[in-house]
Short mmCIF file of C-alpha atoms in Angstrom, two decimals:
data_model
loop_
_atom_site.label_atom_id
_atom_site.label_comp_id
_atom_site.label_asym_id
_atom_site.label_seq_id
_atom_site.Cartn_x
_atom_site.Cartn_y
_atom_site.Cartn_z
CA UNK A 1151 47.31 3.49 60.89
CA UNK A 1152 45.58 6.36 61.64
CA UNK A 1153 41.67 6.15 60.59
CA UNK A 1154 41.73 9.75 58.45
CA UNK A 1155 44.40 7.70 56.28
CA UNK A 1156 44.15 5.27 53.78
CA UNK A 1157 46.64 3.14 51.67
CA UNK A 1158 46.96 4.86 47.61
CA UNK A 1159 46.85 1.91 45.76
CA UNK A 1160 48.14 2.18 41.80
CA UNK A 1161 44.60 1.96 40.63
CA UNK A 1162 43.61 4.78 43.37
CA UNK A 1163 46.51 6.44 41.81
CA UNK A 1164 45.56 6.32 38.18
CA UNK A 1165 41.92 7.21 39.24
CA UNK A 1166 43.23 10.62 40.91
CA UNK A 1167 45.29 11.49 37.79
CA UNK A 1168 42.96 10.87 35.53
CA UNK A 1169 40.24 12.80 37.38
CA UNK A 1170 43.10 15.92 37.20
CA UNK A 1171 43.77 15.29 33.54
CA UNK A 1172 40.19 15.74 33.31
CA UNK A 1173 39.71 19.07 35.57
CA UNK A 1174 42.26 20.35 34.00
CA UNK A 1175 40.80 19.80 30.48
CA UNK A 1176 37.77 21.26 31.14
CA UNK A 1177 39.47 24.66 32.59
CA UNK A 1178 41.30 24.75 29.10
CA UNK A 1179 37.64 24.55 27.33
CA UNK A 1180 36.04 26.72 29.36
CA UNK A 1181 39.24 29.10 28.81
CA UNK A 1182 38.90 28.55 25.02
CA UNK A 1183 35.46 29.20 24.62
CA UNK A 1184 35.64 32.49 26.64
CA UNK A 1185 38.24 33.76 24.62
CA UNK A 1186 35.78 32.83 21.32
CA UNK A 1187 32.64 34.54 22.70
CA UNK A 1188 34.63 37.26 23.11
CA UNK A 1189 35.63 37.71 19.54
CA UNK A 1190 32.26 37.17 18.36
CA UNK A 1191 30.70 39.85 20.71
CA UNK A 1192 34.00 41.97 19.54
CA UNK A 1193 32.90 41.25 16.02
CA UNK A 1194 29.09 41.46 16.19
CA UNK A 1195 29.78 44.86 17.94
CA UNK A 1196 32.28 46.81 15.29
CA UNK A 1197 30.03 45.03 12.16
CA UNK A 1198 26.78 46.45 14.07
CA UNK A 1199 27.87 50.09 13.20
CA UNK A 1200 26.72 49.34 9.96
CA UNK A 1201 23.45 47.70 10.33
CA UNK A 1202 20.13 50.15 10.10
CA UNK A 1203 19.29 51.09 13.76
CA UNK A 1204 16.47 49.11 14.10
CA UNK A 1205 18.92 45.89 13.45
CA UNK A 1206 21.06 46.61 16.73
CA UNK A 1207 19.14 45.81 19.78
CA UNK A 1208 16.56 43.39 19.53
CA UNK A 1209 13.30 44.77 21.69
CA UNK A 1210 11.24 42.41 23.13
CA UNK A 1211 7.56 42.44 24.25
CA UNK A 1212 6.06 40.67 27.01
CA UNK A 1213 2.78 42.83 27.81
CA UNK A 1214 -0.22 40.44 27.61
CA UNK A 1215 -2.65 42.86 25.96
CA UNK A 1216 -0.25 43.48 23.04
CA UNK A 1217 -0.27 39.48 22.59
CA UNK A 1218 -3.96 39.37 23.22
CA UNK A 1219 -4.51 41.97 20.16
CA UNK A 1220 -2.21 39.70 17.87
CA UNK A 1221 -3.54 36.18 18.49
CA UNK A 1222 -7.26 37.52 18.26
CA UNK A 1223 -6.57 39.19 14.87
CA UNK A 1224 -7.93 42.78 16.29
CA UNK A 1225 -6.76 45.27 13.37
CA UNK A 1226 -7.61 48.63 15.14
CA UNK A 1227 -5.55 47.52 18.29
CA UNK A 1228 -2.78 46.17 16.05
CA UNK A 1229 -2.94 49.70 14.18
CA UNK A 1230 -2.93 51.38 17.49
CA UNK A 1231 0.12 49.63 18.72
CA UNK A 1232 2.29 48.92 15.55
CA UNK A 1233 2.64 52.32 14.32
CA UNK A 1234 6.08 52.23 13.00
CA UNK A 1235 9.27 49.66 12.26
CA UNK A 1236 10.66 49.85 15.46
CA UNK A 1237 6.90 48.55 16.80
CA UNK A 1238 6.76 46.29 13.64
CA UNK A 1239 9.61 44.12 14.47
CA UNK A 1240 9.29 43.54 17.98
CA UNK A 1241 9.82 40.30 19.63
CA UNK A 1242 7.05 38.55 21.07
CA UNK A 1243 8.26 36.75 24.22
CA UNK A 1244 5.83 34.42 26.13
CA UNK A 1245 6.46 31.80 28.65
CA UNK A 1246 4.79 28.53 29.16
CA UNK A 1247 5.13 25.26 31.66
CA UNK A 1248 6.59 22.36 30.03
CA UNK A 1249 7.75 19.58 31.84
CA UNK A 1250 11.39 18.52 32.15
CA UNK A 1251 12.72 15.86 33.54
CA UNK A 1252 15.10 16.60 36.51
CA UNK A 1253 18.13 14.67 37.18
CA UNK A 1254 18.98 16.28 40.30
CA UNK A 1255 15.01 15.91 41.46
CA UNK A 1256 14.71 12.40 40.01
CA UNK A 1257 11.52 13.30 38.35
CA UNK A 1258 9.57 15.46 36.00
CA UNK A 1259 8.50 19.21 37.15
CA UNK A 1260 6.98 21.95 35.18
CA UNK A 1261 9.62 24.44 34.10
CA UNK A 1262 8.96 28.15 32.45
CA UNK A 1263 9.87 27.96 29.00
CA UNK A 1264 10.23 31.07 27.23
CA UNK A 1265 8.67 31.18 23.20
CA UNK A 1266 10.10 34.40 20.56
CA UNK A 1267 7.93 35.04 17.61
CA UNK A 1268 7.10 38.04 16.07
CA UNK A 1269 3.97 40.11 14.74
CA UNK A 1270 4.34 38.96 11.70
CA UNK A 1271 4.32 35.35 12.12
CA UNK A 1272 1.70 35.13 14.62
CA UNK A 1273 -1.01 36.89 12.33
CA UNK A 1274 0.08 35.32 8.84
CA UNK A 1275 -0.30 31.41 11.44
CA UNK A 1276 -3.66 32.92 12.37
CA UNK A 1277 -4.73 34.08 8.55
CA UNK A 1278 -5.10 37.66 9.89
CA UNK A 1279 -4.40 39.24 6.32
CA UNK A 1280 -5.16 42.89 7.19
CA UNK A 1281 -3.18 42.45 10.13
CA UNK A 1282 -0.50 41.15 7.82
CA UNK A 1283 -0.56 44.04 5.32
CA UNK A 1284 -0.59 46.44 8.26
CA UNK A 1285 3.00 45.40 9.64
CA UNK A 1286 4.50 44.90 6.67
CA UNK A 1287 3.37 48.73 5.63
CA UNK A 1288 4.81 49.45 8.97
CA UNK A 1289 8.13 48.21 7.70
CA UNK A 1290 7.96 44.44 9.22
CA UNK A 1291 10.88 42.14 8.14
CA UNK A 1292 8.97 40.25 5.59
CA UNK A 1293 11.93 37.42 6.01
CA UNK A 1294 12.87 38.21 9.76
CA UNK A 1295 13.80 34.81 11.29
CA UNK A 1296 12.30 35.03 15.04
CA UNK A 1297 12.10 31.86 17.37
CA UNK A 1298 13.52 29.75 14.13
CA UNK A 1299 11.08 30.64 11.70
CA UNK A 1300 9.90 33.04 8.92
CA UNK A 1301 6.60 34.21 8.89
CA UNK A 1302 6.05 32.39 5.29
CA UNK A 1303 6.81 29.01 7.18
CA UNK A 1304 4.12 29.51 9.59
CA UNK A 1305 1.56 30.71 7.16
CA UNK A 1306 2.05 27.55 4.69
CA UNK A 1307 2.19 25.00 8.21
CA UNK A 1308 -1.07 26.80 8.99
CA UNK A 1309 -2.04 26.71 5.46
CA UNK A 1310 -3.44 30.21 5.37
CA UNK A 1311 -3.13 30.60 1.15
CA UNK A 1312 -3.90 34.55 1.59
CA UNK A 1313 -1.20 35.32 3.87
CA UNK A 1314 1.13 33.52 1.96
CA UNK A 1315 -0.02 35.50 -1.34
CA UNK A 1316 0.73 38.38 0.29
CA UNK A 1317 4.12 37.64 2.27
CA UNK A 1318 5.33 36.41 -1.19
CA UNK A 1319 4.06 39.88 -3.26
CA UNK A 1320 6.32 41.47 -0.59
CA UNK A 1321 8.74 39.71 -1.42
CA UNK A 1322 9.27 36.96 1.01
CA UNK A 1323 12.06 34.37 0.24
CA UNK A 1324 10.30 30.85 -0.90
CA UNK A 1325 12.95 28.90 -0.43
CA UNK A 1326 14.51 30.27 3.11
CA UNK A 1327 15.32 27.30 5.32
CA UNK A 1328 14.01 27.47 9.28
CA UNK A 1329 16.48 26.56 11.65
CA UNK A 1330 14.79 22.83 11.92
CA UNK A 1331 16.30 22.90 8.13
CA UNK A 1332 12.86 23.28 6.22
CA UNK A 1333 11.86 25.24 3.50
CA UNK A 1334 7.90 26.24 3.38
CA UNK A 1335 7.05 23.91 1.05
CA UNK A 1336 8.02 20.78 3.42
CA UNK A 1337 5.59 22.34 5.78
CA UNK A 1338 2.50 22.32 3.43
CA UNK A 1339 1.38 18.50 5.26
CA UNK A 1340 -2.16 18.31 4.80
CA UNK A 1341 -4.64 18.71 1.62
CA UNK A 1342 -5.76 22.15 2.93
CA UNK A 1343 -1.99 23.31 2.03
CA UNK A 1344 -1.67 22.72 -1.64
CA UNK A 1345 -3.04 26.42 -2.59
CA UNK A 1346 0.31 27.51 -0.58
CA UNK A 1347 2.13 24.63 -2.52
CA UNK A 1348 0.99 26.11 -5.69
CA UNK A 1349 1.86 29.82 -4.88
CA UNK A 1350 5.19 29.01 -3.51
CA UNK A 1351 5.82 27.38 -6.98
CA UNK A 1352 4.34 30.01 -8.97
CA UNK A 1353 7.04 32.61 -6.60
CA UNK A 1354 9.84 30.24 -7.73
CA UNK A 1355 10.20 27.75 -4.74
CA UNK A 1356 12.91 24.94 -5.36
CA UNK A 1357 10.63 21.98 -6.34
CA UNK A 1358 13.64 19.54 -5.58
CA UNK A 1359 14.75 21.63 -2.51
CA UNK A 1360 16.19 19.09 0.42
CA UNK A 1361 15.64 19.13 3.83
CA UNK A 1362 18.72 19.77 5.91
CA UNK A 1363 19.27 16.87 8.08
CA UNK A 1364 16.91 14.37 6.84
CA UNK A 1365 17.65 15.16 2.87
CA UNK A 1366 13.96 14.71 1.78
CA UNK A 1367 12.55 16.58 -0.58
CA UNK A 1368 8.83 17.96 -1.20
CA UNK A 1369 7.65 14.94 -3.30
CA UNK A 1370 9.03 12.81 0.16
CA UNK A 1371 7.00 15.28 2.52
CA UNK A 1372 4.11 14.83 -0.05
CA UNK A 1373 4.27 11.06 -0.50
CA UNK A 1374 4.90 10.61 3.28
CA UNK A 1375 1.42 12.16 4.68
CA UNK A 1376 -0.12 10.92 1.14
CA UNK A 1377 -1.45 14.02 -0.73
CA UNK A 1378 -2.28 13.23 -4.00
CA UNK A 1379 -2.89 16.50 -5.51
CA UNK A 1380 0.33 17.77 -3.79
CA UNK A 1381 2.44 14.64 -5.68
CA UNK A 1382 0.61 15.39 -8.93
CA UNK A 1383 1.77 19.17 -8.59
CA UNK A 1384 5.28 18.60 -7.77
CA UNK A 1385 5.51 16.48 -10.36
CA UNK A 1386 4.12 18.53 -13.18
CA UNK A 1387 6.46 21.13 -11.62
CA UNK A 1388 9.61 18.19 -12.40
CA UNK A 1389 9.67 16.92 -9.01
CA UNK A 1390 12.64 14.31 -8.95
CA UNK A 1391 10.96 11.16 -8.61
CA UNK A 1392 14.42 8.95 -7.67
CA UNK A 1393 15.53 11.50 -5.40
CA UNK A 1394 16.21 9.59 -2.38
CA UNK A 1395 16.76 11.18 1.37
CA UNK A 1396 19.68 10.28 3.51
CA UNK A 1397 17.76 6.95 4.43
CA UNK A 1398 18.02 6.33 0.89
CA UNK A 1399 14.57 6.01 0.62
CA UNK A 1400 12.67 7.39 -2.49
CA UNK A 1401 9.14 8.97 -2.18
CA UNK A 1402 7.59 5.25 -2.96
CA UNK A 1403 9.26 4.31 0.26
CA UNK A 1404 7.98 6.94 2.15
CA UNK A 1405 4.47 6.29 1.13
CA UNK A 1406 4.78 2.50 1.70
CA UNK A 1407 5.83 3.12 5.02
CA UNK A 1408 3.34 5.87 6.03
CA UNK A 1409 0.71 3.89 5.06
CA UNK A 1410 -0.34 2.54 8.22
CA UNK A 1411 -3.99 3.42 8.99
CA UNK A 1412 -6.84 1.58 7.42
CA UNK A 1413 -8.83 4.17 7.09
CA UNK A 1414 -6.33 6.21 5.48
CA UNK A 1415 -5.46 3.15 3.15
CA UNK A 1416 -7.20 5.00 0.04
CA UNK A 1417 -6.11 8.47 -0.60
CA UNK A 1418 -2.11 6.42 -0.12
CA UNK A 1419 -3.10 4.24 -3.03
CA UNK A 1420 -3.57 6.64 -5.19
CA UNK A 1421 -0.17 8.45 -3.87
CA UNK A 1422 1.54 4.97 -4.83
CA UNK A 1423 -0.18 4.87 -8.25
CA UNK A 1424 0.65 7.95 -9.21
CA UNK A 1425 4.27 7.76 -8.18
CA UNK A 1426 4.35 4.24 -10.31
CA UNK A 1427 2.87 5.72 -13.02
CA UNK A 1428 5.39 8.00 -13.17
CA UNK A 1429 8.51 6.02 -13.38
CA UNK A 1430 9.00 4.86 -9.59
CA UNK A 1431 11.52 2.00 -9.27
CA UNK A 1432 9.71 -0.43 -6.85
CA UNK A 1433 12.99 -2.50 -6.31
CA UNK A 1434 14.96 0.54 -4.30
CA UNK A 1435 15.47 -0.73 -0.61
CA UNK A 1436 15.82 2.07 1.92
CA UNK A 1437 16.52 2.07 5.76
CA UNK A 1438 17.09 -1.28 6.77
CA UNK A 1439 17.21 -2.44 3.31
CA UNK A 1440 12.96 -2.33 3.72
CA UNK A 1441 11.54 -1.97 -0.22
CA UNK A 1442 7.98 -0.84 -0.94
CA UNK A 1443 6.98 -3.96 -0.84
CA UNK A 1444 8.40 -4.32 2.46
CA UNK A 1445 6.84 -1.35 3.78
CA UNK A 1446 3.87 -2.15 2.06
CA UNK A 1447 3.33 -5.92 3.85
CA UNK A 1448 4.06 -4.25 7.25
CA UNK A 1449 0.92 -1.98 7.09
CA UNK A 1450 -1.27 -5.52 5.97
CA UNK A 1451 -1.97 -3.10 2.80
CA UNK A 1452 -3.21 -5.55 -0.07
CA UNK A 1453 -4.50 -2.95 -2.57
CA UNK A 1454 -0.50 -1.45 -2.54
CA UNK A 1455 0.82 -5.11 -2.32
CA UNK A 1456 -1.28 -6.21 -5.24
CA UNK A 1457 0.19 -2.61 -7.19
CA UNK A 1458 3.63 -3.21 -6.25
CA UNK A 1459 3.67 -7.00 -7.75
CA UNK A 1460 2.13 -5.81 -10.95
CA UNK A 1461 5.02 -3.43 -11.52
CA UNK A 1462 7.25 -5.86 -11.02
CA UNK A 1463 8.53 -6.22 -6.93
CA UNK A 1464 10.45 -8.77 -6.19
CA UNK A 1465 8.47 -10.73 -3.27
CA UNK A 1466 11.16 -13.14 -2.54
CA UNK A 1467 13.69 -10.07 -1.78
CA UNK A 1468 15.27 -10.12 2.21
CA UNK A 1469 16.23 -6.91 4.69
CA UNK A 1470 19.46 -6.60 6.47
CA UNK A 1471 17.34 -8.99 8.90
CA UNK A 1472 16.86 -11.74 6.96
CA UNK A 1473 13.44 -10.86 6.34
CA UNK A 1474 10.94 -11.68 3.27
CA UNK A 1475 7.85 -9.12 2.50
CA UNK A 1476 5.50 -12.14 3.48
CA UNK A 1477 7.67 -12.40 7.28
CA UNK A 1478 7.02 -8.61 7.23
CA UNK A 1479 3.22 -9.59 6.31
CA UNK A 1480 3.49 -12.54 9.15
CA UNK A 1481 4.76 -9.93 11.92
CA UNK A 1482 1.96 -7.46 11.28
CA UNK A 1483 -1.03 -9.79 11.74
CA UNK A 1484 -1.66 -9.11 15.20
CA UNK A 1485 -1.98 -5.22 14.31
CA UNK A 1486 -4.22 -5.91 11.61
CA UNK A 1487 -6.77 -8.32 12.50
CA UNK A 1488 -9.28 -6.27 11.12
CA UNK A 1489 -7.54 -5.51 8.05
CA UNK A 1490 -7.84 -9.31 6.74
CA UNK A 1491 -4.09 -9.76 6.35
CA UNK A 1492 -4.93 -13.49 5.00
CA UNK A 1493 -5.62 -11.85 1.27
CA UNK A 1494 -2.10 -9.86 1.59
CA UNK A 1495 -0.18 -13.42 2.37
CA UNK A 1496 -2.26 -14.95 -0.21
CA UNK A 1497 -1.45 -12.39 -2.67
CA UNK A 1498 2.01 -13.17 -2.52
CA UNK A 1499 2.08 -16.76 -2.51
CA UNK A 1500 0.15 -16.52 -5.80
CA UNK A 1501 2.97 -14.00 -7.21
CA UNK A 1502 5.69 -16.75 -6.00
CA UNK A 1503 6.61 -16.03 -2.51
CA UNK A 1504 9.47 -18.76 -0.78
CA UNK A 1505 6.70 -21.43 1.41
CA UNK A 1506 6.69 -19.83 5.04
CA UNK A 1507 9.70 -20.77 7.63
CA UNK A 1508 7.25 -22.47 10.06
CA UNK A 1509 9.56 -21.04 12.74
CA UNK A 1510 7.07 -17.53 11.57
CA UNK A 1511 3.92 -19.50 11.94
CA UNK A 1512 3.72 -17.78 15.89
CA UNK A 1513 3.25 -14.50 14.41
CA UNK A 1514 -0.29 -15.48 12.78
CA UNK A 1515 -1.51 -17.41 15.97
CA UNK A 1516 -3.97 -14.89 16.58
CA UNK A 1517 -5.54 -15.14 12.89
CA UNK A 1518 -6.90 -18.83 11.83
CA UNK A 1519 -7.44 -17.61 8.44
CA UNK A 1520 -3.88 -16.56 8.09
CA UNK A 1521 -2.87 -19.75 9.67
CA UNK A 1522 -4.87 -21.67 7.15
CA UNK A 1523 -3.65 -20.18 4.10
CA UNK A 1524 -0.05 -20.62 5.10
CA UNK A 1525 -0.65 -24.33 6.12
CA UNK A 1526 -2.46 -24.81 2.47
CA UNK A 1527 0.67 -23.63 0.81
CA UNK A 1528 2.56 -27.03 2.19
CA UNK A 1529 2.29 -30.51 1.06
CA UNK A 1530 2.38 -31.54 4.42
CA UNK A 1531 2.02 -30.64 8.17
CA UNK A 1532 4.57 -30.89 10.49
CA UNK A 1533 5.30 -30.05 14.23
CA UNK A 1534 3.10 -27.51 15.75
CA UNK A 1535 4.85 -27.17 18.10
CA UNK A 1536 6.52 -23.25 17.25
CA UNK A 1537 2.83 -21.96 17.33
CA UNK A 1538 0.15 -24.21 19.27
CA UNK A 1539 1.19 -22.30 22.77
CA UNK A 1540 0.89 -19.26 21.40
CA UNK A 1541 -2.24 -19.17 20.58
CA UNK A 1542 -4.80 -17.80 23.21
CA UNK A 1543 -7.75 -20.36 24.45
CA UNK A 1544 -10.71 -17.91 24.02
CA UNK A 1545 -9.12 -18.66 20.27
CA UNK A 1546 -8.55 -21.86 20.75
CA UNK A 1547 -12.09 -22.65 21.33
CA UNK A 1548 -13.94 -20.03 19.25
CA UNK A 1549 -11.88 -21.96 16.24
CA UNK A 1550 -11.59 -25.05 17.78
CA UNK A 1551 -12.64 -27.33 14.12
CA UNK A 1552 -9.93 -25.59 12.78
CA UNK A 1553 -7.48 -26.11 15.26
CA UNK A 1554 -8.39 -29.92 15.87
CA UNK A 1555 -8.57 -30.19 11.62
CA UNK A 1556 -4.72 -29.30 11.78
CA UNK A 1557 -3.62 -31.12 14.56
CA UNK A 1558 -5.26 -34.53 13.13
CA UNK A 1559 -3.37 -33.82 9.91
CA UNK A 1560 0.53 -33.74 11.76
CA UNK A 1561 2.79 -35.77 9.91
CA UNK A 1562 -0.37 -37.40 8.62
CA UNK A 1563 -0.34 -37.52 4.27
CA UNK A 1564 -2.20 -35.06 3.15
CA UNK A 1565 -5.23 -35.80 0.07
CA UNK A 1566 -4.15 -36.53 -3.19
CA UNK A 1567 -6.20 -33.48 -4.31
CA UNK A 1568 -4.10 -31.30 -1.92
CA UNK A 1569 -0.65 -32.62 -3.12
CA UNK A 1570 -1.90 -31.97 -6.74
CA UNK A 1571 -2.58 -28.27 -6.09
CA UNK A 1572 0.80 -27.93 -4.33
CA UNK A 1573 1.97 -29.09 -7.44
CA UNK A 1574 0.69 -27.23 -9.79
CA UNK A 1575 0.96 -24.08 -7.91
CA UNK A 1576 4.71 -24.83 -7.73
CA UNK A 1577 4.85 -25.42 -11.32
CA UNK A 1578 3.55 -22.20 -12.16
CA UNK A 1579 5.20 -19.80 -9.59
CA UNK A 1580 5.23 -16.76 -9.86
CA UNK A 1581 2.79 -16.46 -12.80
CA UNK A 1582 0.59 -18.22 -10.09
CA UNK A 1583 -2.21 -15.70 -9.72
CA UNK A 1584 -2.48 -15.16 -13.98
CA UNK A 1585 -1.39 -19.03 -14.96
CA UNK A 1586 -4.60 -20.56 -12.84
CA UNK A 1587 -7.27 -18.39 -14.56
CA UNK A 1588 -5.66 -19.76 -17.95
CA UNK A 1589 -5.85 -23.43 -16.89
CA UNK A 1590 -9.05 -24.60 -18.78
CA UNK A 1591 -10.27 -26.24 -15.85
CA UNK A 1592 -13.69 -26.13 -14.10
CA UNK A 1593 -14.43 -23.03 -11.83
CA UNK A 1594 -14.61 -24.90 -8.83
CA UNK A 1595 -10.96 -26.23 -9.22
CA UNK A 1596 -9.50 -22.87 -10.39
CA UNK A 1597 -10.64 -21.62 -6.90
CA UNK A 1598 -9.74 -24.54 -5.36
CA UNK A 1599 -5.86 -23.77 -6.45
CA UNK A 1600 -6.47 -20.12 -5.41
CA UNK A 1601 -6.55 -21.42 -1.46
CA UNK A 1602 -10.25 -21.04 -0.22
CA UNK A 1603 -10.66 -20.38 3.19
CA UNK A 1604 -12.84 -23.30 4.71
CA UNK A 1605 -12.53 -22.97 8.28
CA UNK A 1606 -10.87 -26.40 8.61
CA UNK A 1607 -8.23 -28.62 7.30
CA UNK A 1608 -8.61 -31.53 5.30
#
């Protein structure tokens, strides 16, 4: 046999067929789409005779010093330049190096990527109001959509509150989505935006308006980056409070979840307590069937923990992975050292929380206290063998009368004083944390059956 030939088996066969099917199929496409972009460009053409001149061909400017006068604000360059509504609606083209990854190269390399914005939206971003007023005199397309936003969206993302006054006195459309889907009022994220909230409002912006994709509405962009003054204003406007995105998450989910800075643990509080106080169902479950309290116990929060219970969460409740708000609590310990994730666990064994699978006992190894508040809540202690390797020896030993405390107690009986509190915290379950204050026993047993932290085991 000849050593250009080979022998077509049926699979070499099938391979070469299918690889023409395919060729073949994508000529068709390529065909069909053709034929398409000819009928729009047919279409676009014949419906552009009766668009205003300025609509027909799109003029773009790349001249540095033009840019330079519109990012620096400089009104009597801008008035120089922009003298008319041709000028006015120019497109602002500028190219910058992004990287891209290259599959042919096998590696990331800068690549020019060219912006479009216009006049108009680069001086409202900036707060350049004169400059504003100048190119809308000059006939500037207050609602012109250039590189997939409005001017209005950039002033209220930039929160510049005089620009938007004035975009909106000419007229600009509150509620116009940008092609990410997003009306201006889902781009007023931080406190300094909520004199933009309040004039898009006042202009008749859709208080319950959705996003396009995600389905979340202002009180979920509010609640999410946890801007109290913004959820109080959308809600005195009739913001929807059980509106719930495509996640079907409400707005209590999406502060729950966002909450997941310390220092930032405050000003979401609030956001929670307000949204409570205002009807919010705490027993909605969102992506991955997570609930508030879920959320809540991943971010060690105990302040929003301790909220949640006292409107009623159910701490016993499981995700699509099997998972309690006190495994959620468990998981999040090593992230939250600092954050003294013991008082969050201990919260909600005194609200009635299931005793801890000791299978989760690995996920506090780093934490003593955590570890000692979980092994207080049995009557007994068994194999430590899920969580003794796991935890590190600079631990080990810093903690050491802890650690020895436990293992002396393994499938030892535990002190009749111990088995009595595991009693009577049993007995009153979930009414735990208001039953033992009612108890008329001494101080120094109440806290005893609150689970002091002692350092060691006994």
């Amino acid at each position: 046999m000849s050593k250009e030939t080979f022998v077509y088996t049926s699979s070499t066969l099938r391979s070469l067929r299918l690889q023409r099917e395919m060729l073949e199929w994508e000529d068709k496409r390529r065909a069909a789409s053709q034929q398409r972009a000819s009928r729009r460009y047919q279409s676009a053409a014949s419906s552009s005779l009766f668009l205003p001149k300025s609509f027909r061909r799109a003029q773009y400017c790349r001249d540095p010093a033009v840019h330079n006068a519109l990012y620096t604000g400089d009104l009597p360059r801008v008035q120089s330049i922009f003298k008319d509504e041709a000028t006015a609606n120019l497109i602002v083209e500028t190219v910058s190096e992004e990287l891209v990854w290259s599959a042919e190269l096998g590696l990331w390399v800068l690549t020019p990527q060219k912006k479009h914005t216009s006049p108009l939206s680069i001086t409202a971003a900036r707060g350049y109001r004169d400059c504003v007023k100048h190119l809308l005199l000059q006939g500037a397309q207050v609602d012109a959509m250039v590189g997939g936003r409005a001017a209005l969206h950039d002033s209220c993302a930039n929160h510049r509150a005089e620009c938007t006054r004035l975009l909106l006195g000419y007229g600009a459309n509150p509620n116009m989505l940008s092609e990410e889907g997003l009306a201006p009022l889902h781009l007023c994220t931080t406190q300094e935006s909520l004199p933009c909230a309040q004039l898009l409002l006042e202009y008749g912006a859709l208080v319950n308006q959705s996003t396009r994709d995600q389905r979340a509405s202002p009180l979920h962009v509010a609640a999410k980056y946890g801007l109290d003054d913004h959820v109080k204003l959308y809600l005195c406007y009739g913001a929807n409070i059980a509106h719930r995105n495509r996640e079907g998450e409400t707005a209590l989910n999406a502060s729950c979840a966002s909450a997941d800075r310390p220092e930032d643990a405050g000003r979401y509080y609030r956001v929670v307590k307000r949204l409570l106080e205002a009807g919010a169902d705490v027993r909605i479950a969102g992506r991955k069937n997570h609930t508030p309290l879920h959320n809540a116990c991943s971010n060690c929060h105990t302040r929003v923990v301790e909220l949640l219970l006292q409107h009623g969460a159910e701490v016993n409740v499981s995700n699509c992975a099997g998972y309690t708000p006190v495994d959620c609590a468990l998981q999040a310990v090593e992230d939250y050292l600092e954050g003294e994730p013991e008082r969050v666990i201990a919260t909600l064994l005194d609200h009635g929380a299931a005793p801890v699978n000791p299978k989760m006992l690995k996920f506090c190894a780093l934490s003593p206290r955590v570890m000692e508040v979980v092994l207080n809540s049995y009557d007994r202690i068994l194999s430590c063998d899920s969580w003794v390797g796991a935890v590190p020896s600079e631990v080990w030993q810093k903690h050491q009368e802890f650690y020895d405390s436990v293992l002396q107690l393994v499938n030892q009986p535990r002190p009749l004083q111990h088995l009595t509190r595991c009693a009577v915290r049993k007995q009153l379950g979930r009414r735990c944390h208001l039953g033992i204050a009612e108890l008329k026993l001494p101080s120094s047993l109440q806290d005893y059956l609150c689970l002091p932290l002692k350092g060691y085991l006994k």
